[in-house]
Amino acid sequence: MKNWTHGFLLGSSYYPEQWDASMWEAEFVKMRELGHNAVRMGEFAWAFFEPSAGVFEFDWMERAIELAARYGVQTILCTPTASVPPWLFQDHPEVLGGNEKGAFRYGARKGYCTNSPRMLEAADRIVDAMGQRFGDNPHIVGWQLDNEPGFPFVCYDPRCLSAFRIWLRERYQTLGSLNDAWGAAFWSHRYTDWDQIDFPFNVGDGAWNPGQKLDYRRFFSDSFIRYLGRQGERLRPYIGDRFVCTNWPDTSWSVDLYQAAGILDVTAWDNYSRPPGLVEWQDQLHGGMHHDIARCAGPNGRFLVAEQSAQTPAHADSKGIHLQTWTDVAHGALGAIFFEWRPPLGGAEQGYISVLQLDGSFGPAYDQHKRLGAELARLGGELADAVTDADIAMLFDYENQWAQGFRVGPDGYDAEFVRWYKGLKSLGRSIDIVKPGSDLSRYRLVAAPGLRIVSEETASLLKQYVQDGGTLLLNVQSGAYDPTGKLRPLMPPGIFADIAGLVTPASVAKRSMTGNLLQGPTDQGIGVKFGVRFADGASFSPETVMEGVELRGAESIAFFTGARMEGRPAITVNRVGSGSVFYVATDSRDGGFYDALARECGGRLGIEPLCAAPPGVEAVSRRTSDWRYLFLLNHTDHRQEVSLPSPAVELLSERRVEGALVMESFDVAVLKWKA
Amino acid sequence: MKNWTHGFLLGSSYYPEQWDASMWEAEFVKMRELGHNAVRMGEFAWAFFEPSAGVFEFDWMERAIELAARYGVQTILCTPTASVPPWLFQDHPEVLGGNEKGAFRYGARKGYCTNSPRMLEAADRIVDAMGQRFGDNPHIVGWQLDNEPGFPFVCYDPRCLSAFRIWLRERYQTLGSLNDAWGAAFWSHRYTDWDQIDFPFNVGDGAWNPGQKLDYRRFFSDSFIRYLGRQGERLRPYIGDRFVCTNWPDTSWSVDLYQAAGILDVTAWDNYSRPPGLVEWQDQLHGGMHHDIARCAGPNGRFLVAEQSAQTPAHADSKGIHLQTWTDVAHGALGAIFFEWRPPLGGAEQGYISVLQLDGSFGPAYDQHKRLGAELARLGGELADAVTDADIAMLFDYENQWAQGFRVGPDGYDAEFVRWYKGLKSLGRSIDIVKPGSDLSRYRLVAAPGLRIVSEETASLLKQYVQDGGTLLLNVQSGAYDPTGKLRPLMPPGIFADIAGLVTPASVAKRSMTGNLLQGPTDQGIGVKFGVRFADGASFSPETVMEGVELRGAESIAFFTGARMEGRPAITVNRVGSGSVFYVATDSRDGGFYDALARECGGRLGIEPLCAAPPGVEAVSRRTSDWRYLFLLNHTDHRQEVSLPSPAVELLSERRVEGALVMESFDVAVLKWKA
Amino acid sequence: MKNWTHGFLLGSSYYPEQWDASMWEAEFVKMRELGHNAVRMGEFAWAFFEPSAGVFEFDWMERAIELAARYGVQTILCTPTASVPPWLFQDHPEVLGGNEKGAFRYGARKGYCTNSPRMLEAADRIVDAMGQRFGDNPHIVGWQLDNEPGFPFVCYDPRCLSAFRIWLRERYQTLGSLNDAWGAAFWSHRYTDWDQIDFPFNVGDGAWNPGQKLDYRRFFSDSFIRYLGRQGERLRPYIGDRFVCTNWPDTSWSVDLYQAAGILDVTAWDNYSRPPGLVEWQDQLHGGMHHDIARCAGPNGRFLVAEQSAQTPAHADSKGIHLQTWTDVAHGALGAIFFEWRPPLGGAEQGYISVLQLDGSFGPAYDQHKRLGAELARLGGELADAVTDADIAMLFDYENQWAQGFRVGPDGYDAEFVRWYKGLKSLGRSIDIVKPGSDLSRYRLVAAPGLRIVSEETASLLKQYVQDGGTLLLNVQSGAYDPTGKLRPLMPPGIFADIAGLVTPASVAKRSMTGNLLQGPTDQGIGVKFGVRFADGASFSPETVMEGVELRGAESIAFFTGARMEGRPAITVNRVGSGSVFYVATDSRDGGFYDALARECGGRLGIEPLCAAPPGVEAVSRRTSDWRYLFLLNHTDHRQEVSLPSPAVELLSERRVEGALVMESFDVAVLKWKA
């Protein structure tokens, strides 16, 4: 993998087209003052690059790039397709798609239809022109395609409907296969012509067929990957080995990032996790989870933070900026770009809090930015080749995320995934988050919460992993669905019932869940308080579901309490071959439940933390063949002591440390040992 | 009335088209194992009956019907019109209607336009073909038309707009009459052409004219009755004396069930009342109320439960299945069909909890199902001719329900009706629920909550009923409106002011109510706690309204408390001829208020319960000329003792009982005496 | 200024077209009985004036006007354009506009498009015909244009889009100016053709450009002023010196009332403030605030209450009717029209609580109405020339109201303005509410909350006002924006930073605010309780924002408390020339905060109340050259004592009073002294 710049890309987003050209140079001087070596430009500049169809003006950007380079700042150049210029919409309104309310109107951003021939044509033209003009510019370090693609989450225009029908035909070949996959016998939906397939966004009664809904999301994801891939393909002939990325706003997303990584050189994402000091420290682990997905999505085991907050509010410690950036590094980032350099005066994001203030002066986090610049200039190179070496993994699956209710709040797949992640983080080790079907042999423990849809192939791999000594964690409804989104004609947990050693003939859904998994006569139980009790007496409140488990070989290690559920299994373990399968028949809103679950599994497996860090101090490791790096991140607002396993060099302070390491609030330490 | 099958129809819904034909026979074998004698099929099978326009495939269903019959299971066959096949929508998009968001799209169910000529044509064709093919099939016991008709609650497409104009012209003959009925002088709506009448679903400001809104609901109800009636008329020549029904999802509905009974042989409804053990026992009376409406709607004083939950969730007692079915019987059901036989693997209701489980095994309620099968096989015949003999009645009026805000939650007509019903049930007797204008001479007490719109004819009948010795209960705003939905130019309670012996010049609406009944300057009274106090000191909190009553002959029997309302009449009674009129000038969310009201009236009339059952044990009676049956339903989760008036035979246990009858949680007893 | 009638116009709205003509005379007799001298008619009578295009029927209204006059009741005649007749919509559907859901449908009211040529043509025709017929009718005292114009708050139809483009072209002349004003470089919105400008009501992602949004609201306001002005211009040739008004529903509105006053003779508004006894007395000040805006909007320093509730609900004291009307008078009203005379039987407002009851009898507030009639007949003439003499002013600015989120609830400009108003009212004096740019020399104190957008001219005037000895109160973000709605490239408070003596480099938005003012990483501070503490120890809770103030000359007079905000300035004062500027860096939901702020400023300036009235008794003054009038309004439901500064005549009781004046609940006193 190419190490694209001075070890670590540090910079911000800048929009020269919003400012008088006479101001530019002074900005780059200030960037150098902070130790920035990168700037992201060009995003949203389409109307300035191409003021009318086929007429290009690139001189201004070339000048900006050169000015930046004069002060040691390299450019990440963006294709500007995320916001179409007024003239393009005027000429071809179809470049924008639509939603259930109708066609999109002009006046904000995005909404372009990835299946509109006119849009693709226009995107080709601007991308080609940029490639020709800037492809070999020596000051460009990499390219970003579009901006935060995959939003809005639907496009229901006629172009997408046609494309969806073609996509379905390619997927299913025959209508018989499609009818079978969708269970179309239900409600008389037996399609006899591909053109009968519609987007059912305003129906008389009922929801989308779940098979169709899942296929729509697959199609949507594929559409964006194809759209971005096309931009990448057109650029590559011009840009040599410069990297190509896009900036995903989130890893729980409408596009499958694992799959999208196939057309990119690095997975980048916009880290708007709340900065330290503003949320409970547990919530700060959230950003790390996205980092772990981005890193494992690859390619190349690295990721980029493409946007990140540049200031903290008045009542927060600006050390948060420092800590958040080092959290990026700890999880394997190759760069971090702050959003944004200077607050725009007008437009929908006017006054956005930036590195500079409205009057061009540095903001309150100046010291932290300067410190980061210096530290990363010194250490970025050394850390660039260190890789993450996790022995715990989670399986993140976009199809299950979509099928279980995409973006539905705390009951959704992704929210539950986050709760599991935080629980496993209490084991004090690094975590990989990989896609189902990955090679799991290096992991001692693999958690697959929400793996309801699973193919036979993936299920076989997981069974083999367990047979060979692995430990697998499953939960509610795991394995019950096949890849079409249909239920298997098996007692849940379906294809996993044998390795879980149980079936779940009935369940209690305390509240209605998204989708139809637990439909039926349910309620709150007339004031009964239900619980889940662990062997050590710790007790937690179940949230959305309690399955009525029947053991078929498994052993129960936690039990439900309350009314008719009293004493029934809530968490079980089943010995399979050399390994074991844990099954969790419920969920909770209480983080302690997931910590207890992790403690239970970790204890049985003898998993030890990387170092004896107190709660609130995150420990993450990276290594090269020669060196081992331990990042300690104090996410709390108070002093903490960490007991070190052995003397080490602390890289930020450049001191040798041993015994108890004292960390002030929001402090970072990077320890280094011989491997 | 024909006694259509072995006394009581017991079975489930089954969708053979969703399963491989090789599986069918085994299903019917299992039905026989449970003692089922009926299965409902064909609903939603249009695309399988008619794979393309005018091409029919009925062999498969004939085979299913014959297989079922082989195991003693008769078929209720459904016309499949509730979900149009893809090809029909493709050929004629107008078969689906639309709402305020535009035309309905394809991909779920319903939404067909009852006023679309193309839809009616297509429905005629499939109904005719089914009649021809299956009309004389000896294994078919009855027919269901469509599925849960009357939803969605609006159709705003151009076909319905045209039909609405025609309907209005038929109703009003002249625009002058229409303008008068709608009070169209308000806001300048004086129509001068029938085509000026629109559906005002996206207006600049303001609500629909209430007269137009009421007429729209009448038109909507009529449209569905005409649509269903047309199917029935086409079927009858083929089907002999087999019964025709449809499955109403609720009796508080968009279609007037009393009127719809004119085209049906039996009123059927889908009983999704919460099963016992999951809600307070008072809430379990809700299903009985719907039963009472369905039975009284008729024709023939009988009803069918067309859908009912087949299992209880993991934390509930599966005896609930047994109790709920016997509650059906107690209120006069001639059958109960569980929904559904087997969980669908795909489609919008995939995994729906059913009699069977996903793998085809019997579910947790197996014992209860088997017990029901045996009991009803034994007793169904005997009970088939026993009729309900209520001496208390309530008037349920669809037009008032619609006018007072259809489906508006706890402030609506129907929610208040339920609260009155539960209160009157505390008198421990059976209740009939009839439409205004019915013969009331057999009733000692008639409650008409929410009878705000009332015709002069109905008002006269009610006055005569009271004159002749009856007791009538009225409440807030009763009689204030005429059948056009306009206020009468009289002090409320308008046409009833004389028999109520009071007027209500002002009122307090604690919260805004639906519609404009109590519009004006109102509020919460700055923290004042208002109350209603009965003579015995019992006190309750009023909810949405307190009328400022001026007595004109009536006597006050309960009073308001709080601030300036202190001591003003809340409930009154007025002597009229040989009878009396109670007037309730408020409402409450506290069930105790309605119990106290019933106790007050019942006490004055000397009404005794059917038997001395404790709270939570419902008592319902049926009788033949020779025998009297008392059904005791313990809706609570604990043991109860009922003191019997005299020795009797208990039919389920086939034992003679006397003195105190002990009932375990959720137990049912059916006592039998000589009449 | 013409004194249009018997001193004070007192009456109601009446709709003769809704009633049989035989009933009219008796109504006017009853109006005379109450001492009414005015009636408002014609509103919504278009279909009766013009039953088909160009065919007019005015005889009926002439007869009603003459009948009214016979009983001493003069008519305010309305143009009926607020609800188009059915035939007009049928002929030209474009007379109604549309919103984001599409074109408006027919069947309620309003929604007419002020930029539709067909609508304007039709309005011209009816207005001309009414002018010709009624212009010189001696019984007409004044005219009302349309009804509650300015609602719905948007019209997005093609006519408005065209008109908006023309309006923009007139405002900006060149697209370059427009692009600059809107900051259109953001998101690539560089317009190259006026026709590219759209209404972005259904966009892919993001909000309207704030410059476009502000211009849309300006355009909307201008459209209504032009539409109403056109009606006024056509009427004036016919109507001599009769007054022309319209009835604004609110002064926080979609139309700039200060600007609209240019085409009217008097500002009228519909006072639906909650009547006394139903809300906390502080909330009753709300109506007075609207009065103060209406009066200062002018022209002629007078205003009219065009609608007001005619009854109180059953649990409230009907004295509220009396008090509310005298509150109108106290603030300078020249008349008060109750809504409405008689409850309509049908239509969307059927049964609206009115002066009469459903059966035509007088309602419960009869005594109060009669008392008002007598008092105002006696005193209306005397008070007609007395003007308000305030020495405290507030600046109300429509553009800031619109830009900061129009009608957004408690976080909006107008809600905060009300809180400031109530606080300043605690100083016990009259308040003027004028527009920015007004002459302020007569005021000792000027409060300008929410003056974020401000022109250089207005800022200069304010600075000069302070230099010359005035006291100016500013708050959060004041002066940060220029008139295009763009941020100034200055540290906030931007153009006021120098006179405020501070800058605000950072801020804490406790909750997200409307618009983008405080966007960025923010949160609740993990359970920290923040406060604002005054020097006297009084402490309040900040609500949406705490700015991180850096003093540059100002002195802090209240401080934040809590976590990292502890001890930072919350309220400051800065000496400038002979005057001073207070700056409030936060807000609150606690009225006490604004009282404390007023106390702090009032104390420093030595502002004394008009008289020593206890909390809950509002004091307002008016004067002529000879006399001084002090209105005392007891908004509370209990007796209060007011200590009078000197003996006076109390006009309602016609008694001489001195020392302590005892006021019963909801009592009014009007004291008179020699000037």
JSON list of N, CA and C in Angstrom, two decimals, chain A residues 29 35 57 79 216 349 358 391 432 478 535 639 651-652:
[
{"chain": "A", "resi": 29, "resn": "VAL", "atom": "N", "xyz": [-1.33, 29.82, 4.49]},
{"chain": "A", "resi": 29, "resn": "VAL", "atom": "CA", "xyz": [-0.30, 30.17, 5.48]},
{"chain": "A", "resi": 29, "resn": "VAL", "atom": "C", "xyz": [-0.76, 29.73, 6.87]},
{"chain": "A", "resi": 35, "resn": "GLY", "atom": "N", "xyz": [0.33, 23.08, 11.10]},
{"chain": "A", "resi": 35, "resn": "GLY", "atom": "CA", "xyz": [0.94, 21.80, 10.76]},
{"chain": "A", "resi": 35, "resn": "GLY", "atom": "C", "xyz": [0.09, 20.95, 9.83]},
{"chain": "A", "resi": 57, "resn": "GLU", "atom": "N", "xyz": [-13.92, 25.73, -16.54]},
{"chain": "A", "resi": 57, "resn": "GLU", "atom": "CA", "xyz": [-13.03, 26.74, -15.97]},
{"chain": "A", "resi": 57, "resn": "GLU", "atom": "C", "xyz": [-12.29, 26.10, -14.81]},
{"chain": "A", "resi": 79, "resn": "THR", "atom": "N", "xyz": [-14.58, 15.10, -6.95]},
{"chain": "A", "resi": 79, "resn": "THR", "atom": "CA", "xyz": [-15.53, 15.29, -8.05]},
{"chain": "A", "resi": 79, "resn": "THR", "atom": "C", "xyz": [-16.75, 15.97, -7.43]},
{"chain": "A", "resi": 216, "resn": "TYR", "atom": "N", "xyz": [-34.93, -4.02, -3.02]},
{"chain": "A", "resi": 216, "resn": "TYR", "atom": "CA", "xyz": [-34.81, -2.60, -3.33]},
{"chain": "A", "resi": 216, "resn": "TYR", "atom": "C", "xyz": [-33.55, -2.02, -2.70]},
{"chain": "A", "resi": 349, "resn": "GLU", "atom": "N", "xyz": [-25.48, 25.96, 5.36]},
{"chain": "A", "resi": 349, "resn": "GLU", "atom": "CA", "xyz": [-24.64, 25.65, 6.52]},
{"chain": "A", "resi": 349, "resn": "GLU", "atom": "C", "xyz": [-23.90, 26.88, 7.01]},
{"chain": "A", "resi": 358, "resn": "LEU", "atom": "N", "xyz": [-15.40, 33.39, 12.31]},
{"chain": "A", "resi": 358, "resn": "LEU", "atom": "CA", "xyz": [-16.00, 34.23, 11.27]},
{"chain": "A", "resi": 358, "resn": "LEU", "atom": "C", "xyz": [-15.07, 35.34, 10.79]},
{"chain": "A", "resi": 391, "resn": "ASP", "atom": "N", "xyz": [-8.19, -10.05, 18.03]},
{"chain": "A", "resi": 391, "resn": "ASP", "atom": "CA", "xyz": [-8.55, -11.47, 18.09]},
{"chain": "A", "resi": 391, "resn": "ASP", "atom": "C", "xyz": [-10.01, -11.68, 18.49]},
{"chain": "A", "resi": 432, "resn": "ASP", "atom": "N", "xyz": [-12.17, -6.43, 15.42]},
{"chain": "A", "resi": 432, "resn": "ASP", "atom": "CA", "xyz": [-12.38, -6.31, 13.97]},
{"chain": "A", "resi": 432, "resn": "ASP", "atom": "C", "xyz": [-13.88, -6.46, 13.70]},
{"chain": "A", "resi": 478, "resn": "SER", "atom": "N", "xyz": [-31.62, -15.58, 15.09]},
{"chain": "A", "resi": 478, "resn": "SER", "atom": "CA", "xyz": [-30.47, -15.89, 14.23]},
{"chain": "A", "resi": 478, "resn": "SER", "atom": "C", "xyz": [-30.77, -17.06, 13.32]},
{"chain": "A", "resi": 535, "resn": "ALA", "atom": "N", "xyz": [-25.82, -15.56, 36.56]},
{"chain": "A", "resi": 535, "resn": "ALA", "atom": "CA", "xyz": [-25.45, -16.44, 37.68]},
{"chain": "A", "resi": 535, "resn": "ALA", "atom": "C", "xyz": [-24.94, -15.65, 38.87]},
{"chain": "A", "resi": 639, "resn": "ARG", "atom": "N", "xyz": [-9.10, 12.38, 36.09]},
{"chain": "A", "resi": 639, "resn": "ARG", "atom": "CA", "xyz": [-7.82, 11.69, 36.09]},
{"chain": "A", "resi": 639, "resn": "ARG", "atom": "C", "xyz": [-8.02, 10.18, 36.28]},
{"chain": "A", "resi": 651, "resn": "LEU", "atom": "N", "xyz": [4.94, 7.81, 23.42]},
{"chain": "A", "resi": 651, "resn": "LEU", "atom": "CA", "xyz": [5.43, 8.54, 22.25]},
{"chain": "A", "resi": 651, "resn": "LEU", "atom": "C", "xyz": [5.06, 10.02, 22.27]},
{"chain": "A", "resi": 652, "resn": "LEU", "atom": "N", "xyz": [3.92, 10.39, 22.83]},
{"chain": "A", "resi": 652, "resn": "LEU", "atom": "CA", "xyz": [3.55, 11.81, 22.78]},
{"chain": "A", "resi": 652, "resn": "LEU", "atom": "C", "xyz": [4.46, 12.65, 23.66]}
]
